[in-house]
mmCIF file of C-alpha atoms in Angstrom:
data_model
loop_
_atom_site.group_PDB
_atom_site.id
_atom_site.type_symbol
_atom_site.label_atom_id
_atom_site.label_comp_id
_atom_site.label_asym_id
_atom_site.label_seq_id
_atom_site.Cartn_x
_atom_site.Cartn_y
_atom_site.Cartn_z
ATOM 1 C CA UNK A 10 128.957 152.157 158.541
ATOM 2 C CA UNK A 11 130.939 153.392 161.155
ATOM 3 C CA UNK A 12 131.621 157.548 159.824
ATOM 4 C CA UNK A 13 130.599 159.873 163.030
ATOM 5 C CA UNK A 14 130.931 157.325 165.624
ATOM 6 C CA UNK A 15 133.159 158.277 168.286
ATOM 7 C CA UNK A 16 137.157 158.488 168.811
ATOM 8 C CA UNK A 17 138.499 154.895 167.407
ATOM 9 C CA UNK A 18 138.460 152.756 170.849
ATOM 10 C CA UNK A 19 135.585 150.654 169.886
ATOM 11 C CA UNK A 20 134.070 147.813 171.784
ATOM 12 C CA UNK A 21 131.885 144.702 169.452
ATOM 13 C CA UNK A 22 129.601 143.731 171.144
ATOM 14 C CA UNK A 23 127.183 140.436 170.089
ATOM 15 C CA UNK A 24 124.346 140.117 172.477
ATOM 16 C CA UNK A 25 122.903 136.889 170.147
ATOM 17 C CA UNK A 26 123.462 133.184 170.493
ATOM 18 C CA UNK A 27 121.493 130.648 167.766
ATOM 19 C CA UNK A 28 119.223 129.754 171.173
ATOM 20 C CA UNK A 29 117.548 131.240 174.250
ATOM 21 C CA UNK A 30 119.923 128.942 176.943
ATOM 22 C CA UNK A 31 123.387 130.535 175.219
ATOM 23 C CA UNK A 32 122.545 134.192 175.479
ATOM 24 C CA UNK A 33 123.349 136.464 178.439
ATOM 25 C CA UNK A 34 120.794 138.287 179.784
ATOM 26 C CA UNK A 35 120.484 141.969 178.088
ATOM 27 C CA UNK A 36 120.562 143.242 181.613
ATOM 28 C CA UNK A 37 123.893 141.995 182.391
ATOM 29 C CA UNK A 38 125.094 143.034 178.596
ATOM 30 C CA UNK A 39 123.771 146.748 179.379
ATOM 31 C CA UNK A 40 125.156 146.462 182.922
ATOM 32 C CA UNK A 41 128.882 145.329 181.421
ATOM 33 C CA UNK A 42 128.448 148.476 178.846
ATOM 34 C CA UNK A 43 128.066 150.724 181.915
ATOM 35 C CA UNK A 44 131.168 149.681 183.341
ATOM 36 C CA UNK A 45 133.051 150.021 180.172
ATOM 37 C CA UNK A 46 131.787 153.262 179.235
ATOM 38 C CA UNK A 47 134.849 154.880 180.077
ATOM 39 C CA UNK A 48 137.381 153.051 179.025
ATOM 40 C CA UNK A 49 135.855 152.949 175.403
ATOM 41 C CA UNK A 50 134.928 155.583 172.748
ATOM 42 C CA UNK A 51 131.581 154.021 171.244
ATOM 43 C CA UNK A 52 129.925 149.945 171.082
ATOM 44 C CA UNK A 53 129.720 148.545 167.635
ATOM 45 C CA UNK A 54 126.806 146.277 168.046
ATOM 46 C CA UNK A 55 126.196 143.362 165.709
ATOM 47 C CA UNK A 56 124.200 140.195 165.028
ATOM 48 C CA UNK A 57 121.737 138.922 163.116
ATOM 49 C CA UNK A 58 118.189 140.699 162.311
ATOM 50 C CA UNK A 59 116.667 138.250 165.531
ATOM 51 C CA UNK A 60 119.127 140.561 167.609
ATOM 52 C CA UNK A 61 117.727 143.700 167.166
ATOM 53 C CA UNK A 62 115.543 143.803 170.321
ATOM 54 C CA UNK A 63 118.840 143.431 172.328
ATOM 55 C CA UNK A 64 120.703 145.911 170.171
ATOM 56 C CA UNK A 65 118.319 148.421 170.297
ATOM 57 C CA UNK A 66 117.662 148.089 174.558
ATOM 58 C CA UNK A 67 122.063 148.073 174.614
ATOM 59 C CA UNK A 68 122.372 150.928 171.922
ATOM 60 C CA UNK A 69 121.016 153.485 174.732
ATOM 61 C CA UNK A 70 123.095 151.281 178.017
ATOM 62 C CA UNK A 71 126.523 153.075 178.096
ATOM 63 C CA UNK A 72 128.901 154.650 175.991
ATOM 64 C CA UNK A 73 127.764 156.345 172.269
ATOM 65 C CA UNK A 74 126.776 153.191 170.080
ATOM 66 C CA UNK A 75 126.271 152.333 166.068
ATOM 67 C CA UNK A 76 123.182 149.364 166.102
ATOM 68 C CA UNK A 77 124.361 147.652 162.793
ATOM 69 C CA UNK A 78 122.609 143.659 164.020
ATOM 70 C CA UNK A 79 120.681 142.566 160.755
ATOM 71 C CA UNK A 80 122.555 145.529 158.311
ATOM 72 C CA UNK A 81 125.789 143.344 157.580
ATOM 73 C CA UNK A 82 126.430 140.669 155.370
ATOM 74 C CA UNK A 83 129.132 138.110 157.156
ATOM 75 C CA UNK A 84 132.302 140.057 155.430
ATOM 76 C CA UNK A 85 131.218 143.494 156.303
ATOM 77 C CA UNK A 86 130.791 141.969 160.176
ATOM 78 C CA UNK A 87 134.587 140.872 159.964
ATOM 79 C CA UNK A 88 135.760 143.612 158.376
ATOM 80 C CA UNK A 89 133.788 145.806 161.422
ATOM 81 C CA UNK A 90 135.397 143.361 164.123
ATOM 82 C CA UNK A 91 138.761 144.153 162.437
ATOM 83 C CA UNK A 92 138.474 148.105 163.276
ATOM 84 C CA UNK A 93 137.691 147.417 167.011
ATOM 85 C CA UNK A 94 139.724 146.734 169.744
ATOM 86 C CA UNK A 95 138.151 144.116 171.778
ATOM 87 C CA UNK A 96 134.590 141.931 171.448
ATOM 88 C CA UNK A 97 132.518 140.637 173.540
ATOM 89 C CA UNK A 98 129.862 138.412 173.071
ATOM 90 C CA UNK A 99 128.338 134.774 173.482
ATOM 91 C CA UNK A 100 129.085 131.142 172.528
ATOM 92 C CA UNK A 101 128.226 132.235 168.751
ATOM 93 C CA UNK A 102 129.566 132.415 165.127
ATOM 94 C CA UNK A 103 130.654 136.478 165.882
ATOM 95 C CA UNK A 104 133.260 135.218 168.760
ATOM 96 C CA UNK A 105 134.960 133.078 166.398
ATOM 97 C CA UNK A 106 134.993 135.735 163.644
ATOM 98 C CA UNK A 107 136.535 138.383 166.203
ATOM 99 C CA UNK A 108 139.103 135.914 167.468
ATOM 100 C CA UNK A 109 139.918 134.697 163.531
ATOM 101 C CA UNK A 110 140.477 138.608 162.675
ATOM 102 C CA UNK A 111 142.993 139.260 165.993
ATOM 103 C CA UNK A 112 140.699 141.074 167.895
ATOM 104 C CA UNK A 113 141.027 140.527 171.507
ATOM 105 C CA UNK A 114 137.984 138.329 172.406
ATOM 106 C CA UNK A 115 135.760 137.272 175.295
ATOM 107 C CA UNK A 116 133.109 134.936 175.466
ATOM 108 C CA UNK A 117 130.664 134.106 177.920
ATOM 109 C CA UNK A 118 129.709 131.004 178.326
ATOM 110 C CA UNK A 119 126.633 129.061 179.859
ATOM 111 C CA UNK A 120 125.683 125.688 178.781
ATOM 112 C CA UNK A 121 128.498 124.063 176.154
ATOM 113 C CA UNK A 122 131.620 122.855 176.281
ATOM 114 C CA UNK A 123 133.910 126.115 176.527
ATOM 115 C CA UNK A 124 137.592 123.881 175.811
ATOM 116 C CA UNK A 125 136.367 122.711 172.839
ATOM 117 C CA UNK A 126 133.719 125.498 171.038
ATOM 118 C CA UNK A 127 135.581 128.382 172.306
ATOM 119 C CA UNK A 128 137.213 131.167 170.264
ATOM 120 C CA UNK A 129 140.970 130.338 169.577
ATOM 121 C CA UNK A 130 143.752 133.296 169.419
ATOM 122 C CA UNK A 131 146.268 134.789 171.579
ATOM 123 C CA UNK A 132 144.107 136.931 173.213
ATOM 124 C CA UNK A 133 140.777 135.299 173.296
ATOM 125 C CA UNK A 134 139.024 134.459 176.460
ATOM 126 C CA UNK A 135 136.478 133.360 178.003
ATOM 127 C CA UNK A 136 134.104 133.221 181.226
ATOM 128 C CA UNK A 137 132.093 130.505 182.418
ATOM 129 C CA UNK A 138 128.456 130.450 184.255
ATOM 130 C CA UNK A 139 129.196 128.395 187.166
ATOM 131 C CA UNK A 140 126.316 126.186 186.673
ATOM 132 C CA UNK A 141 125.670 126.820 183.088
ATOM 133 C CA UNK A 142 122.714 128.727 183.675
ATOM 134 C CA UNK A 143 123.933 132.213 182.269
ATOM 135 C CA UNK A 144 120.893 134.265 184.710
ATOM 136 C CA UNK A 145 123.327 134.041 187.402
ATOM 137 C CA UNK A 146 126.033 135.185 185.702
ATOM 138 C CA UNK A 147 126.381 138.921 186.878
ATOM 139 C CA UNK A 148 128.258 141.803 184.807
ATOM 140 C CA UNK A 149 130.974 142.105 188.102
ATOM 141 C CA UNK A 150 132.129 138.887 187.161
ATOM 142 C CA UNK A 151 132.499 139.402 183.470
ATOM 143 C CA UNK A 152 134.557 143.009 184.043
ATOM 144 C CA UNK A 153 137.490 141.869 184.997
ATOM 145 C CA UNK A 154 137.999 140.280 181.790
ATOM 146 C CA UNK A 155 136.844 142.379 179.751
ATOM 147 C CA UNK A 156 138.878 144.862 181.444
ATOM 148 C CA UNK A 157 141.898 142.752 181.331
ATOM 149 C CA UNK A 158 141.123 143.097 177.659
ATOM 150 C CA UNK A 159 140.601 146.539 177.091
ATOM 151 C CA UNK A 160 144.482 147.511 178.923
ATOM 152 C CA UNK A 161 146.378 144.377 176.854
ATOM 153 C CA UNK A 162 144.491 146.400 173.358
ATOM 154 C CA UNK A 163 145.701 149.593 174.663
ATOM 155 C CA UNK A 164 141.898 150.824 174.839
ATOM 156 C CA UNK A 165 141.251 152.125 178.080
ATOM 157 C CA UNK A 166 142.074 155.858 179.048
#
């Protein structure tokens, strides 16, 4: 799934949530991607099939990307998260998958209760809407974690 993609710094990325209120917008997802586009090789997108409107618009947002949302079965996803270096994603079943396979993990949050749903391992974190309401959550406030991320796995040029 993953033959011809570029180099072997890899981003996951998981733009879906199991409702409307948890997801980031796609904007801020593609805006995030631009920023990281240098300090990673390719984006491994994944979710479920309802995902694949925000996979496809993110697939063409920053660095060279592999769309697999809706082509995985659970095991193949972890086995996916295992071969990248960091995730990213929303309050969803993917986060905890990333963070249960070592990946270095962040999480955006909205509405929910972050201390006790978040993803738990060394090198999991997370950022918070202010309010909850994840619209006003911009991609400048989600870098610096995510770049934080990228130098601790050794992933950034």
């Amino acid at each position: 799934l993953l033959s011809g993609l570029p180099g072997t710094r890899w981003l996951a990325v998981a733009p879906g949530a199991n409702y409307a209120g948890k997801k980031w917008p796609r904007k801020a997802f593609a805006d995030l991607l631009h920023r990281a586009a240098r300090d990673v090789d390719a984006v491994v997108l994944l979710g479920s099939a309802q995902d694949v409107v925000d996979t496809e618009y993110l697939a063409s947002a920053g660095p060279p990307a592999r769309d697999l949302a809706g082509r995985t079965s659970l095991l193949e996803a972890a086995a996916l998260l295992a071969r990248c270096h960091a995730f990213v994603g929303n309050d969803s079943g993917l986060g905890h998958m990333a963070a249960a396979v070592g990946v270095p993990t962040l999480t955006v949050f909205g509405p929910g209760d972050p201390p006790r749903y978040r993803p738990w391992n060394k090198a999991a974190r997370i950022v918070c809407a202010a309010d909850g309401r994840l619209e006003g959550l911009g991609a400048e406030q989600v870098w610096p974690d995510l770049q934080t991320l990228l130098e601790a796995s050794g992933s950034t040029r």
